[in-house]
Short mmCIF file of C-alpha atoms in Angstrom, two decimals:
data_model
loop_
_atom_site.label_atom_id
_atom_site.label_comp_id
_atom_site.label_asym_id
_atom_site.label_seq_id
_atom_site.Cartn_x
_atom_site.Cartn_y
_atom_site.Cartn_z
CA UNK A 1 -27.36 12.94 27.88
CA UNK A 2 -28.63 13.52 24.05
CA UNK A 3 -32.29 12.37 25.22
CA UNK A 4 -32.42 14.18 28.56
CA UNK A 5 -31.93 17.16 25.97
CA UNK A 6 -34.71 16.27 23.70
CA UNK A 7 -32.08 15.02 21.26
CA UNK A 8 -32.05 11.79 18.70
CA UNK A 9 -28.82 9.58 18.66
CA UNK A 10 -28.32 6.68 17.41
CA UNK A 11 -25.35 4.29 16.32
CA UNK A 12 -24.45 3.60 12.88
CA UNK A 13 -22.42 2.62 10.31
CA UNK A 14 -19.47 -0.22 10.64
CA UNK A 15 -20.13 -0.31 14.45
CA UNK A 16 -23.42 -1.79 13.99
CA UNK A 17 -22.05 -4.14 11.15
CA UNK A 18 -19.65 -4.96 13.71
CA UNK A 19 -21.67 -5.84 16.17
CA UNK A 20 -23.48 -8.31 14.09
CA UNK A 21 -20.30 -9.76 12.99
CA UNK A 22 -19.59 -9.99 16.25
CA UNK A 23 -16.43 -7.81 16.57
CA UNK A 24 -15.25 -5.34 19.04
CA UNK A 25 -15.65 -1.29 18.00
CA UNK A 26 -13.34 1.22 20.11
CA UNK A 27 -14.84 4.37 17.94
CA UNK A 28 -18.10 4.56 17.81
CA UNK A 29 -19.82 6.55 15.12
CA UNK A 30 -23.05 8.20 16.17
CA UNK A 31 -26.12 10.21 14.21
CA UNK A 32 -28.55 12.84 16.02
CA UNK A 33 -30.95 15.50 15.17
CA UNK A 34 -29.03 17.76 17.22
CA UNK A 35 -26.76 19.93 14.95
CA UNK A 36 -23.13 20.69 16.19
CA UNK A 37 -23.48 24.11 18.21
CA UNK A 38 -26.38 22.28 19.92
CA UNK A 39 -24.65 18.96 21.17
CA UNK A 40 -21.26 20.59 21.37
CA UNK A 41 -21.36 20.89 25.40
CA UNK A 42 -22.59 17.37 25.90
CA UNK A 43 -19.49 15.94 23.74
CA UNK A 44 -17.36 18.64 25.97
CA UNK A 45 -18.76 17.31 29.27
CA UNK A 46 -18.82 13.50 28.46
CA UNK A 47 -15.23 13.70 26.84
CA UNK A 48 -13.09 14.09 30.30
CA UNK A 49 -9.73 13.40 27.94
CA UNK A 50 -10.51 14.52 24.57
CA UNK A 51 -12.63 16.48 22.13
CA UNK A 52 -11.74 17.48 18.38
CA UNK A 53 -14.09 19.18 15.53
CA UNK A 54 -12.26 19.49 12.64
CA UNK A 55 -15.25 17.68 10.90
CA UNK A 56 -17.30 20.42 12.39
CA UNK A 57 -17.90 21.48 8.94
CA UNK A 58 -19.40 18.37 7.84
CA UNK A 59 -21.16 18.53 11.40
CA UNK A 60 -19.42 16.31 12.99
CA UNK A 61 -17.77 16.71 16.35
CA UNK A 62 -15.76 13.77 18.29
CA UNK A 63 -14.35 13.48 21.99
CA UNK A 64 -12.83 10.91 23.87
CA UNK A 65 -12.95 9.40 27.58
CA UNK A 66 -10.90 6.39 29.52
CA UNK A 67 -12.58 3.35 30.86
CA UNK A 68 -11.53 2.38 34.51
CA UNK A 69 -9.33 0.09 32.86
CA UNK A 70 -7.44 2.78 30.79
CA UNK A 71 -9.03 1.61 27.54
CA UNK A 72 -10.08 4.80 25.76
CA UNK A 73 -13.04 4.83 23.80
CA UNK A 74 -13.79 7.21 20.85
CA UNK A 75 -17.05 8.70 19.52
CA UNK A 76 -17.95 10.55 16.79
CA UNK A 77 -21.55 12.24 16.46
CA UNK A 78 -22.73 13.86 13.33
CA UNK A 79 -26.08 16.07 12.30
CA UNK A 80 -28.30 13.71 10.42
CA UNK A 81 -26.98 14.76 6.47
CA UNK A 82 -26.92 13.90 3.47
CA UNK A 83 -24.05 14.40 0.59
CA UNK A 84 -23.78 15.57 -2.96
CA UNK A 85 -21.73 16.29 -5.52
CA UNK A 86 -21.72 19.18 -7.97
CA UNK A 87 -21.12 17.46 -11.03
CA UNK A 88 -17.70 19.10 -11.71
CA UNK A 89 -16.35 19.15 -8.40
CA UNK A 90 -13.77 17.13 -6.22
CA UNK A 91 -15.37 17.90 -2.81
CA UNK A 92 -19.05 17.09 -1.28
CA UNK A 93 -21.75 19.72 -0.47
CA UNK A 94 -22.78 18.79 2.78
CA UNK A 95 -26.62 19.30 3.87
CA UNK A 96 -28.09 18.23 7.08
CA UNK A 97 -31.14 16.10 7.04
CA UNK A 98 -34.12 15.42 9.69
CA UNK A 99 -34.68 12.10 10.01
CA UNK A 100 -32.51 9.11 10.83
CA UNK A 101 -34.08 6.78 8.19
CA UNK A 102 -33.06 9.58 5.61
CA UNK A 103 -29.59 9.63 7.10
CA UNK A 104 -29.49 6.08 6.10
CA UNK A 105 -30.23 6.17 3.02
CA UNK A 106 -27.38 8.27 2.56
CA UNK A 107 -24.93 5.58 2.79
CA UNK A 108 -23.10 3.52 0.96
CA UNK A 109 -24.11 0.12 1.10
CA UNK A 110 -26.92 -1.29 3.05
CA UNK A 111 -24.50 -3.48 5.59
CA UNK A 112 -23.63 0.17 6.67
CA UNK A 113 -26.90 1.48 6.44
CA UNK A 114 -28.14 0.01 9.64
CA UNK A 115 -28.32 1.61 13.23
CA UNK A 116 -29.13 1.41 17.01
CA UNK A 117 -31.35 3.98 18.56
CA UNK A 118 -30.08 4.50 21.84
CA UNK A 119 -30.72 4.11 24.87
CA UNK A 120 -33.50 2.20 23.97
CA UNK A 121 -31.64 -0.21 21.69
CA UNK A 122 -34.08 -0.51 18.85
CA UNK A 123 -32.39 -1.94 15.60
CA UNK A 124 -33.39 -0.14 12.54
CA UNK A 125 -32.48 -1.59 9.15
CA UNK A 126 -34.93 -0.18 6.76
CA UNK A 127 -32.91 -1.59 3.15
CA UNK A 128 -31.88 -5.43 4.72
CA UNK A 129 -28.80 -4.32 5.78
CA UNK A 130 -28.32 -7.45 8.15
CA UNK A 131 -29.87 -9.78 5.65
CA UNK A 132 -27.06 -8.76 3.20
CA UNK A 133 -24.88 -8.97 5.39
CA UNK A 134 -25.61 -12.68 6.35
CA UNK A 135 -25.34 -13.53 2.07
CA UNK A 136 -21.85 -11.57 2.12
CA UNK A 137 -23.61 -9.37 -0.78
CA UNK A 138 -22.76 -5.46 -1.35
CA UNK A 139 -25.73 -3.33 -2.78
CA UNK A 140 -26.23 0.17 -2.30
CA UNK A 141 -29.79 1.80 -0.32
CA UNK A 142 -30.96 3.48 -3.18
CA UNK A 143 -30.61 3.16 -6.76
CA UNK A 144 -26.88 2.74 -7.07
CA UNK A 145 -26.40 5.22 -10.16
CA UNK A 146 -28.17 7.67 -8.02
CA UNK A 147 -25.27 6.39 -5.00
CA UNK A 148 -22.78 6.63 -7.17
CA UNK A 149 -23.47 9.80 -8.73
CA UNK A 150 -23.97 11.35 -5.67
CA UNK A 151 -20.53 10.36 -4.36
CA UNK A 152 -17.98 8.51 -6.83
CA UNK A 153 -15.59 7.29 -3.90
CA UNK A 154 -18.14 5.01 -3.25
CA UNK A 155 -17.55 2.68 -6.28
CA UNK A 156 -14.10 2.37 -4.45
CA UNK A 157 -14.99 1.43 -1.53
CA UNK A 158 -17.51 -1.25 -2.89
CA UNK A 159 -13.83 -2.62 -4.01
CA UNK A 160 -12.48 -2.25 -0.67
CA UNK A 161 -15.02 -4.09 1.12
CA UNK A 162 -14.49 -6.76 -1.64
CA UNK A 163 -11.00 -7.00 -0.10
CA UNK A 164 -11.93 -6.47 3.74
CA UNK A 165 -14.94 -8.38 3.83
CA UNK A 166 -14.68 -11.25 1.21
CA UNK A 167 -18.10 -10.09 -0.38
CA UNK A 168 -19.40 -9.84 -3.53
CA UNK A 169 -21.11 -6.77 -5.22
CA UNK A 170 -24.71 -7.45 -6.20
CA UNK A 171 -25.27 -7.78 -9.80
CA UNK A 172 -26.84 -4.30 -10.60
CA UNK A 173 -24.65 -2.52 -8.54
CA UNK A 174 -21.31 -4.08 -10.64
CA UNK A 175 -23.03 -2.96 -13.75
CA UNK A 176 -23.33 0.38 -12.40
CA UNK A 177 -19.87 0.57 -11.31
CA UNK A 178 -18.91 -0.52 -14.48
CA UNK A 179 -20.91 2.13 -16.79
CA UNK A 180 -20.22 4.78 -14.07
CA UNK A 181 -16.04 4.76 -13.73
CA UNK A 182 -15.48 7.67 -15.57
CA UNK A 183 -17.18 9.33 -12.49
CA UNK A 184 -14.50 8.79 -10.91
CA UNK A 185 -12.41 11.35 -12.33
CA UNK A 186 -13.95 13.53 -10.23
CA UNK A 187 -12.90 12.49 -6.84
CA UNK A 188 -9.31 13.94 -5.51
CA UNK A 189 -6.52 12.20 -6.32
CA UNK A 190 -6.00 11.59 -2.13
CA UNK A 191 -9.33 10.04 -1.65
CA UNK A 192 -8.69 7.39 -4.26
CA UNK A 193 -5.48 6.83 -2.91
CA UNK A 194 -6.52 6.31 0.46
CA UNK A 195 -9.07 4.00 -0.72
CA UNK A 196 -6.75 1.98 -2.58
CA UNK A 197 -4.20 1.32 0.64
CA UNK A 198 -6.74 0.58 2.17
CA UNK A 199 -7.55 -2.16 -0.06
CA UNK A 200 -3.96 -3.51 -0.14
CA UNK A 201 -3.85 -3.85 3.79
CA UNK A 202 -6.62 -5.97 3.82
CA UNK A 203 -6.58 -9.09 4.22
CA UNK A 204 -7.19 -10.12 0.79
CA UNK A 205 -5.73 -7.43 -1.27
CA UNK A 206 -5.66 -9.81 -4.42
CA UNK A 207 -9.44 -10.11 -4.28
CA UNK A 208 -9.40 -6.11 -4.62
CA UNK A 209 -7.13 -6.23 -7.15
CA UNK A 210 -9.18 -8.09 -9.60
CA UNK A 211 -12.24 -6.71 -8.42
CA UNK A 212 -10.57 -3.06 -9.16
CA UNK A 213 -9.86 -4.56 -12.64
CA UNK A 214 -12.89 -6.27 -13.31
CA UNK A 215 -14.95 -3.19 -12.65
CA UNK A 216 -13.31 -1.05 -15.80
CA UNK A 217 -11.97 1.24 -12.36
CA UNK A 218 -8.68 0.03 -12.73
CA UNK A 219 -8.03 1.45 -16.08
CA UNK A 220 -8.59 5.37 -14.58
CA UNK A 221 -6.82 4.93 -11.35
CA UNK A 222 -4.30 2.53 -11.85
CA UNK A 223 -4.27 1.90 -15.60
CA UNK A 224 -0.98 0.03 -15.58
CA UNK A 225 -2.38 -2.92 -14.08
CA UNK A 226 -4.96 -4.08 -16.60
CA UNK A 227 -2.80 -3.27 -18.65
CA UNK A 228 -0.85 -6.39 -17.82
CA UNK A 229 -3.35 -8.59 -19.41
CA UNK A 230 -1.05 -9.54 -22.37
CA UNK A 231 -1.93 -12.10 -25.01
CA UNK A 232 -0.45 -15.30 -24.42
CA UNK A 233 1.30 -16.07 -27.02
CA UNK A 234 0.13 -19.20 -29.45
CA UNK A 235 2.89 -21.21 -28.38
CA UNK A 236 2.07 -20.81 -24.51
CA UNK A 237 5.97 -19.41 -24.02
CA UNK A 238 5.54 -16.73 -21.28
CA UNK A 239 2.97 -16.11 -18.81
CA UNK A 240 -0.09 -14.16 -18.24
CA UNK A 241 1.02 -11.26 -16.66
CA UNK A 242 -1.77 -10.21 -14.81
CA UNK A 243 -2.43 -13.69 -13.38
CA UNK A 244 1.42 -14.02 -12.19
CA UNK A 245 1.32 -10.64 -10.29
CA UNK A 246 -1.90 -11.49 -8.85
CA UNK A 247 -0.11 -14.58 -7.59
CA UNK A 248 3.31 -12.67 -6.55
CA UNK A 249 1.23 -10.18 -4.98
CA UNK A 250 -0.52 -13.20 -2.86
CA UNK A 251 3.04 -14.91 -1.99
CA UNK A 252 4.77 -11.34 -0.82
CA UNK A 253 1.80 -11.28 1.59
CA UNK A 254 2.55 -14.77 2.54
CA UNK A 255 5.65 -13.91 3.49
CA UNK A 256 5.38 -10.81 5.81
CA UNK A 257 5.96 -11.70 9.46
CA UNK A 258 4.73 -11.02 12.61
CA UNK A 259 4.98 -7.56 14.76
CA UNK A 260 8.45 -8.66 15.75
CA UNK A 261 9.78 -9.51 12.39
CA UNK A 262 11.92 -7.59 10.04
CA UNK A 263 8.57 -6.67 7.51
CA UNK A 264 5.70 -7.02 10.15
CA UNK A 265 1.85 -7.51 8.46
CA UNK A 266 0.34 -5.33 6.89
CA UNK A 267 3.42 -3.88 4.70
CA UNK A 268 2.45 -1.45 2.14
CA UNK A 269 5.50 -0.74 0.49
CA UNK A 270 6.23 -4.90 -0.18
CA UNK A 271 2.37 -5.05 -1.17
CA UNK A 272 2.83 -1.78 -3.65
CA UNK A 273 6.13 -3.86 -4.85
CA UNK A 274 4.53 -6.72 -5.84
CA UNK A 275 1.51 -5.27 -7.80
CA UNK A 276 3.80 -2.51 -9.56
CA UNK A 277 6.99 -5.08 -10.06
CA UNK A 278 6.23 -5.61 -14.22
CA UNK A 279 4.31 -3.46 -15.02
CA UNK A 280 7.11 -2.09 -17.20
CA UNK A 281 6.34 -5.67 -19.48
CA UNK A 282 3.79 -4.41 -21.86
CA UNK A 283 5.85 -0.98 -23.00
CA UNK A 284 8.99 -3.86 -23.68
CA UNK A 285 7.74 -6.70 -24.93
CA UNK A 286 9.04 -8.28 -27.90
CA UNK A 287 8.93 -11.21 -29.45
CA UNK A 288 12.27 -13.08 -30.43
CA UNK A 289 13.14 -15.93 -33.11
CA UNK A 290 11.72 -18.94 -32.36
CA UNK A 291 8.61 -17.75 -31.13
CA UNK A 292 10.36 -16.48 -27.78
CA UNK A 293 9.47 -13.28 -25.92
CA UNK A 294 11.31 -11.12 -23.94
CA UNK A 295 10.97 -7.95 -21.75
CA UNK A 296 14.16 -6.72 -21.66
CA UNK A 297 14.92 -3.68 -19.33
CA UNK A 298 11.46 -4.18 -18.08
CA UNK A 299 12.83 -3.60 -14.20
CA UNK A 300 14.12 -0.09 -14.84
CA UNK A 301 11.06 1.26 -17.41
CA UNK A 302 8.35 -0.61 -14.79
CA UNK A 303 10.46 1.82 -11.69
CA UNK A 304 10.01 4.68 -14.21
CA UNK A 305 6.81 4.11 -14.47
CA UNK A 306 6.05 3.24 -10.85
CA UNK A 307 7.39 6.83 -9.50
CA UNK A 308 4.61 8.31 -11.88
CA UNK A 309 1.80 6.43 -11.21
CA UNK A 310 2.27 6.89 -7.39
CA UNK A 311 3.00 10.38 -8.02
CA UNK A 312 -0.13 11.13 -9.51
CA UNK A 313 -1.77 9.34 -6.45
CA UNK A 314 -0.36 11.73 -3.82
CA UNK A 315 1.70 8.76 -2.09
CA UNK A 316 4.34 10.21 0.35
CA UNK A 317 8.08 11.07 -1.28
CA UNK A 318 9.76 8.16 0.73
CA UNK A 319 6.99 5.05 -0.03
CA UNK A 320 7.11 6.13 -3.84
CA UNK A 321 11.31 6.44 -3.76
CA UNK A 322 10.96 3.09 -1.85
CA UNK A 323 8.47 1.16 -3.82
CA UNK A 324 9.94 2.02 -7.46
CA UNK A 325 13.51 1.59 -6.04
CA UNK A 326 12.41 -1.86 -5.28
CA UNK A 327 10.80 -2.83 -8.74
CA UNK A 328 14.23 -1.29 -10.52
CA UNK A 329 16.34 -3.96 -8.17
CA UNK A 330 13.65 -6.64 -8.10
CA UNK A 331 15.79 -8.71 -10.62
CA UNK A 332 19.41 -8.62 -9.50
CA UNK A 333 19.11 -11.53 -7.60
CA UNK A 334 18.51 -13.83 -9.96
CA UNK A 335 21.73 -14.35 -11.75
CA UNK A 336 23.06 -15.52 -8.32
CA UNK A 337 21.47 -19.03 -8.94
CA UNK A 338 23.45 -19.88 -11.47
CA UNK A 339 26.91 -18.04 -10.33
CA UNK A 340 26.82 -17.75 -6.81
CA UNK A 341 28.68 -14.23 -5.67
CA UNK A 342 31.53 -13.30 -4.48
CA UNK A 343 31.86 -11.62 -0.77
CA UNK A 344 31.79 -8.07 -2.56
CA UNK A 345 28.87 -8.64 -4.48
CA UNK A 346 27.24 -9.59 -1.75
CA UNK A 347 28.39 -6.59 -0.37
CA UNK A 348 27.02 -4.65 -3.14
CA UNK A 349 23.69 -6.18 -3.06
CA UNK A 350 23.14 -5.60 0.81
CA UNK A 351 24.79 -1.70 0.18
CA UNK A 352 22.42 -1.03 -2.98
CA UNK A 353 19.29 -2.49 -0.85
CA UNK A 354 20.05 -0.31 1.81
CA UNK A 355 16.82 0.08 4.41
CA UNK A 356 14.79 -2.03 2.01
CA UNK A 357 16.98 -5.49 1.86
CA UNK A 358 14.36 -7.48 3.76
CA UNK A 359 11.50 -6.66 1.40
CA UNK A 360 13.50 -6.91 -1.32
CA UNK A 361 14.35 -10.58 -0.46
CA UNK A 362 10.86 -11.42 0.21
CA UNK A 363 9.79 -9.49 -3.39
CA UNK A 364 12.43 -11.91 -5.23
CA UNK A 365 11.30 -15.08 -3.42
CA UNK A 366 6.91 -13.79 -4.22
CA UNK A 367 8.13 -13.73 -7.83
CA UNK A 368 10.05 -16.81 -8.27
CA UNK A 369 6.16 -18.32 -9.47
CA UNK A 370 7.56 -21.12 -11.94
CA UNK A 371 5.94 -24.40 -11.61
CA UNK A 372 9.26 -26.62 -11.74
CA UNK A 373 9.62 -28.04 -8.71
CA UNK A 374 13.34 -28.41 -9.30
CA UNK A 375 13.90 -25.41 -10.24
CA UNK A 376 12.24 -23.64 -7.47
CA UNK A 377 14.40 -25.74 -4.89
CA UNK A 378 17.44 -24.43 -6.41
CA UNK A 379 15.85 -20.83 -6.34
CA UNK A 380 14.99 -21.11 -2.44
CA UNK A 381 18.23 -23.23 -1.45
CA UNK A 382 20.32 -19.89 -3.52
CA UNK A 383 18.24 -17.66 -1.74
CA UNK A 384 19.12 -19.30 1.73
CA UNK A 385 22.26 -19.72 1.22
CA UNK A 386 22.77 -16.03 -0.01
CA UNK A 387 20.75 -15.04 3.36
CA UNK A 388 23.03 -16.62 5.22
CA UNK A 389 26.00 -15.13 4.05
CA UNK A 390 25.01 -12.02 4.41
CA UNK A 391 24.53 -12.82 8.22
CA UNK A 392 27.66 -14.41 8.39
CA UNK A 393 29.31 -10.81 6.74
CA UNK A 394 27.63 -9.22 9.68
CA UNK A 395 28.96 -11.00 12.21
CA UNK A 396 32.42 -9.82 10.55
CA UNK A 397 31.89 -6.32 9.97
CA UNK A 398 28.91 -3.76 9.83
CA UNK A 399 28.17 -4.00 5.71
CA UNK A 400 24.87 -2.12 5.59
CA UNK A 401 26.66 1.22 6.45
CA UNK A 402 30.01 0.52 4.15
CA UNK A 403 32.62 2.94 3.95
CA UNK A 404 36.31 3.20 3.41
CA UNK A 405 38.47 2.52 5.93
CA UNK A 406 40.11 6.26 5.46
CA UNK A 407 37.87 9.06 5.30
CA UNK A 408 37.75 12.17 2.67
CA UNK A 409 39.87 14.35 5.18
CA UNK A 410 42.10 11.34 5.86
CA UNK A 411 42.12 11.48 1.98
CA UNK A 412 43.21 14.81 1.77
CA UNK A 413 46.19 14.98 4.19
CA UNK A 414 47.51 11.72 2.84
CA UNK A 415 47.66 12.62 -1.09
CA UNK A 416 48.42 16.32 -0.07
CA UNK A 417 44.91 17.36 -2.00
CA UNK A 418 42.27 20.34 -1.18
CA UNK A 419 38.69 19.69 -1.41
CA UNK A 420 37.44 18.68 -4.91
CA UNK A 421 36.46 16.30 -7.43
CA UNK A 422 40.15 14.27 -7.19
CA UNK A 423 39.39 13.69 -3.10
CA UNK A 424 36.09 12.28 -4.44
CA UNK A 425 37.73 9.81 -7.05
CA UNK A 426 40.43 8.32 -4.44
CA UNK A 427 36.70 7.96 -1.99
CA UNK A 428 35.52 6.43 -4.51
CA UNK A 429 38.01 4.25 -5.23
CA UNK A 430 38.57 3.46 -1.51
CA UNK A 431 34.92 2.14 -1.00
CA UNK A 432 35.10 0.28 -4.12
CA UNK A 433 38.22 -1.52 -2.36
CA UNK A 434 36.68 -1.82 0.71
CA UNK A 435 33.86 -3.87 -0.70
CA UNK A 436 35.73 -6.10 -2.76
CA UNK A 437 38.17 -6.85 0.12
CA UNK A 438 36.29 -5.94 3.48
CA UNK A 439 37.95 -4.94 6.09
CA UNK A 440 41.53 -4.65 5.22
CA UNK A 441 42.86 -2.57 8.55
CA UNK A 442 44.44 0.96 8.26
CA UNK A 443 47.91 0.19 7.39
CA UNK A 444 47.09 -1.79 3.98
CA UNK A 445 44.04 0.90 3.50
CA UNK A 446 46.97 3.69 3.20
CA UNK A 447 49.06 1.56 1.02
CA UNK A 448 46.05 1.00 -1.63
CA UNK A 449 45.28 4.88 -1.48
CA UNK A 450 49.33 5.24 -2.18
CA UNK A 451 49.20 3.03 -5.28
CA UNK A 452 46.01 3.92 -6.49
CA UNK A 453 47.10 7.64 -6.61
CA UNK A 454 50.92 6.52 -8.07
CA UNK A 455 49.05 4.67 -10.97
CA UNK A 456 46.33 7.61 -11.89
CA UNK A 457 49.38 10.13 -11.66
CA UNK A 458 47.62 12.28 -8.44
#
């Protein structure tokens, strides 16, 4: 339709990549000389069950049609451009270009700077996109300061595809990363963001990780993290921080489940856990008598910290009340091993975990990391048996929404009492009961609220 109009088009980008990886692409991401108000009616015409343009501004337009199957498949087409950056701002100018090879160029890396002219399927790779793609190497079209100058997100996504991909950056592209990060600063605080979930769904999310930290990037966007490359101490007494989160961070992934489970793959909020879980180590570390160190209180400074950091990158209210309520709880399991609980503190532990208990099991078992093999038995066969008490308790009764058997207005007509702080000390009181004794039954419920209120004089 594009060359019955006198029109270029061609596909590009991680469709083509795809192809030669030999992977299916739903959305397909197109290039043309056309600009928008030109190819707007074919995208209209060939999109029987969708079309969208809020890209129109970066001339882009997309639309959507249904196979005979019911598969839908997605295209995007966009005016041959080219991007830059005024040095002091967040957002991209946005230029169109005239030629696909300069549309190319463009891009990030060379793996995505390859294309298919259609519909006469020539191949056009003019930086040995597909012959870097064969070594697994990342390296930018053009001189990667220039790249990265011209869009600093890129140096991120070099990461991500470090994590997605399993490749390594070429040589002179690293360095430029590396003398380049403060570029960075630049970019919205979103954009990073988005780059750096995407890089923790991936497949290898540790491999990103370091890569983020090895780069000098870390210590802008995520500072807390390199910062967990503590000395070891001469005596060899605690562990290289970084190196056992990178490992916790590779066991929490290990132990997501499938689509039917209760923390299906990819989970952000265990995989934000697990890299955030110490970071509040550094700002308490101290080193005890006999060459000992501790980090005392480091669960509830690190969740502190946590709610900041993701904060400042944008996250959504609930993943960064989730994620840094899980690093402040991310050690109360522990003493269990030793004392095994009582039915109410199991109780507790289930109430206080709410909506998060099954990542917050599988956080505790990632960061149980010590080489003793007999003391990581007894850690797992604690953790199982805890498990399985809980699902015993739930059998009996419905602990993860605990209340008291009598209810504030119960409360109220019972003690004689109008709405105030009193009715909320007896509740209190009465759910404090109820999990230290489950589920008592009415009659003895009324006679604890009776002596409770006979011994505080209500």
């Amino acid at each position: 339709m594009f060359a019955d109009e006198g029109y270029e088009l061609a596909l590009v980008g991680g469709p083509v990549r795809d192809l030669l990886l030999h992977r299916k692409s739903h959305d397909l991401d197109l290039c043309s000389s056309a600009r928008p108000e030109q190819f707007e009616h074919i995208l209209r015409a060939w999109g029987h069950d969708g079309f969208w343009d809020m890209g129109r501004k970066f001339g882009t337009l997309g639309a959507m049609r249904r196979r005979p199957d019911g598969t839908a498949v997605q295209v995007e087409v966009t005016t041959y451009r080219r991007d830059t950056y005024d040095p002091d701002s967040r957002k991209p100018e946005v230029d169109y270009g005239d030629s696909l090879e300069g549309d190319l160029s463009r891009r990030d890396f060379t793996v995505n700077a390859m294309a298919l002219r259609v519909p006469d399927l020539e191949f056009v790779d003019p930086f040995g996109g597909a012959s870097d793609l064969a070594k697994g190497v990342l390296r930018t079209p053009v001189d990667p300061r220039q790249s990265f100058d011209d869009d600093p997100l890129r140096m991120m996504r070099a990461i991500r595809f470090v994590a997605q991909l399993g490749f390594n950056i070429e040589p002179e592209t690293a360095q430029a990363i590396t003398e380049m990060t403060d570029r960075i600063r630049i970019v919205s605080a979103e954009r990073v963001r988005d780059e750096l979930v995407k890089t923790l769904l991936s497949s290898r999310p540790r491999a990103g990780i370091e890569a983020l930290v090895d780069s000098g990037l870390a210590d802008i966007v995520l500072p807390e993290i390199p910062a967990l490359k503590l000395e070891i101490d001469e005596h060899h007494r605690h562990k290289d921080v970084f190196e056992h989160t990178m490992i916790v961070l590779d066991r929490a992934v290990a132990l997501e489940t499938g689509p039917d489970g209760p923390v299906p793959a990819p989970d952000l909020e265990l995989r934000l856990a697990a890299l955030m879980h110490d970071i509040g180590k550094p700002a308490t570390r101290k080193f005890e008598d006999h060459g000992k160190v501790s980090f005392h209180h480091h669960d509830a400074v690190g969740a502190k910290l946590t709610r900041k950091r993701l904060r400042a990158l944008h996250f959504d209210h609930h993943i960064v009340q989730d994620v840094s309520e899980l690093v402040n709880i991310h050690l109360r399991f522990h003493g269990y091993v030793d004392e095994p609980w009582t039915d109410s503190a199991v109780r507790r532990y289930v109430r206080d975990a709410g909506p998060l208990y099954e990542r917050l099991n599988r956080l505790t078992r990632a960061d149980a990391t010590t080489q003793n093999k007999r003391k990581a038995q007894m850690f797992s066969d604690a953790m199982d048996e805890m498990e399985q008490r809980v699902r015993d308790l739930k059998q009996r009764e419905d602990i993860e929404a605990i209340r008291p058997e009598l209810d504030g207005n119960e409360i109220m007509q019972l003690l004689g009492l109008e709405p105030g702080p009193q009715v909320g000390a007896a509740y209190r009181h009465m759910l404090e009961y109820r999990l230290d004794n489950g589920q008592v039954g009415h009659d003895a419920a009324v006679e604890e609220l009776k002596r409770w209120a006979a011994s505080a004089g209500k």
